[in-house]
Every structure is written in structure tokens, then in C-alpha cells.
Amino acid sequence: MSIFDQRGQTVTYQYNFGAVGDVAGLLAELKKLQAGLYQAVEQNAVTGEPAVEARYSLDKAILEAEKPAPDKKKVGDYLASARTAIEGVAAASGLVIALTKAAELVGTLF
């Protein structure tokens, strides 16, 4: 049995893309991811140009995914742009992982 001392750590929302089986589920997780990104910006964990680019790209991905006939390439590209924008921000590593997983799911769900 492993024991981990996690005192003093801040836990953020865990994005559960593994349980996503359809486009509606993906959209729900993307919106949670969007809220997490906006929270990171409000808390100054992500600032400046990376914040602007990541928010813009994630917003565009969600708008495209909500269309009746979304373009999966556009959704994937927007998610990749959001990920690239915040890759160098240590405080956003959980968001980077979630964006990567979301982009992988786009190819299988659309």
C-alpha cells in the first residue's frame, strides 16, 4: 500500500476525458476545462499573451464543436493552439494534459 503526504497541496478540478463517449460528453468536459482556464487567468497563474491565446483558442474550439456539423480539424487545431499557448506555464500543466487528451478524443468522436 502506498501512502502520499499531500498536505499543503492545492487540488484543482480533475478533467475526466476517459469517461467521455460522445460529443455531448466532450463538450461538457471542454466547458469545465474552459472554466478552469478562466479561473487560472483570474488567479494570475496564466497571464499575458498565453492567457489571451489560450482563452481565444479554447472558446473557438467550443463554438466549433457546438455546431450541428462541426469541423473536427478546426476543433483539434484550436485545442492544439490553446495547449501550445500555455505549455511553458508550470501552473497550467494540468490544463495542458487535459487539452492534449481532448484533442485526441476529437478524432474519435466527430
Coordinates of C-alpha atoms in Angstrom, one line a residue:
M1 CA 0.0 0.0 0.0
S2 CA 1.3 3.4 -0.9
I3 CA 0.9 6.5 1.3
F4 CA 1.2 10.0 -0.1
D5 CA 1.6 13.1 2.0
Q6 CA -0.4 15.8 0.2
R7 CA -0.6 18.4 2.9
G8 CA -0.4 21.9 1.6
Q9 CA -1.2 21.0 -2.0
T10 CA -3.9 22.7 -3.9
V11 CA -6.0 20.3 -6.0
T12 CA -7.8 21.7 -9.0
Y13 CA -10.7 20.0 -10.9
Q14 CA -9.7 16.7 -12.5
Y15 CA -10.9 16.5 -16.1
N16 CA -12.4 13.1 -16.8
F17 CA -12.0 12.7 -20.5
G18 CA -11.6 9.0 -20.1
A19 CA -15.3 8.7 -19.4
V20 CA -16.3 10.7 -22.5
G21 CA -18.2 8.5 -25.0
D22 CA -19.9 11.1 -27.2
V23 CA -19.8 14.7 -28.4
A24 CA -22.1 16.0 -25.6
G25 CA -19.7 14.5 -23.0
L26 CA -16.7 16.0 -24.7
L27 CA -18.5 19.4 -24.8
A28 CA -19.3 19.2 -21.1
E29 CA -15.6 18.5 -20.2
L30 CA -14.4 21.2 -22.5
K31 CA -16.7 23.7 -20.7
K32 CA -15.2 22.5 -17.4
L33 CA -11.8 23.0 -18.9
Q34 CA -12.8 26.4 -20.1
A35 CA -13.9 27.4 -16.6
G36 CA -10.6 26.1 -15.2
L37 CA -8.6 28.1 -17.7
Y38 CA -10.6 31.3 -16.9
Q39 CA -10.0 30.6 -13.2
A40 CA -6.3 30.2 -13.8
V41 CA -6.3 33.6 -15.6
E42 CA -8.2 35.3 -12.8
Q43 CA -5.7 33.9 -10.3
N44 CA -2.8 35.2 -12.4
A45 CA -1.5 31.6 -12.9
V46 CA -1.7 32.2 -16.6
T47 CA -1.1 35.8 -17.8
G48 CA -0.3 38.0 -20.8
E49 CA -0.3 36.6 -24.3
P50 CA -0.5 33.0 -23.3
A51 CA -3.7 33.7 -21.4
V52 CA -5.3 35.6 -24.3
E53 CA -4.3 33.0 -26.9
A54 CA -5.4 30.0 -24.8
R55 CA -8.8 31.5 -23.9
Y56 CA -9.4 32.6 -27.5
S57 CA -8.5 29.2 -28.9
L58 CA -10.5 27.2 -26.4
D59 CA -13.5 29.4 -26.9
K60 CA -13.3 28.9 -30.6
A61 CA -12.9 25.1 -30.2
I62 CA -16.1 25.0 -28.1
L63 CA -18.0 27.2 -30.6
E64 CA -17.0 25.0 -33.4
A65 CA -17.8 21.8 -31.5
E66 CA -21.3 23.1 -30.7
K67 CA -22.2 23.5 -34.4
P68 CA -24.6 20.9 -36.0
A69 CA -21.8 19.7 -38.3
P70 CA -18.5 20.6 -36.6
D71 CA -15.2 20.5 -38.5
K72 CA -13.1 18.2 -36.4
K73 CA -9.9 19.5 -37.9
K74 CA -10.8 23.0 -36.7
V75 CA -11.7 21.8 -33.2
G76 CA -8.4 19.9 -33.0
D77 CA -6.4 22.8 -34.3
Y78 CA -8.0 25.2 -31.8
L79 CA -7.3 22.8 -28.9
A80 CA -3.7 22.4 -30.1
S81 CA -3.3 26.2 -30.2
A82 CA -4.7 26.5 -26.7
R83 CA -2.3 23.8 -25.5
T84 CA 0.7 25.4 -27.2
A85 CA -0.1 28.8 -25.7
I86 CA 0.2 27.5 -22.1
E87 CA 2.8 24.7 -22.5
G88 CA 5.5 26.8 -20.8
V89 CA 3.4 27.8 -17.8
A90 CA 4.2 25.5 -14.9
A91 CA 1.0 26.3 -13.1
A92 CA -1.1 25.2 -16.1
S93 CA 0.4 21.7 -16.5
G94 CA -3.0 20.1 -15.7
L95 CA -4.7 22.2 -18.3
V96 CA -2.1 21.2 -20.9
I97 CA -2.6 17.5 -20.2
A98 CA -6.4 17.9 -20.4
L99 CA -6.2 19.8 -23.7
T100 CA -4.0 17.1 -25.1
K101 CA -6.5 14.4 -24.2
A102 CA -9.4 16.5 -25.5
A103 CA -7.7 16.9 -28.9
E104 CA -7.1 13.1 -29.0
L105 CA -10.8 12.5 -28.5
V106 CA -11.9 14.9 -31.2
G107 CA -10.6 12.5 -33.8
T108 CA -12.6 9.6 -32.5
L109 CA -15.9 11.4 -31.7
F110 CA -16.5 13.6 -34.7

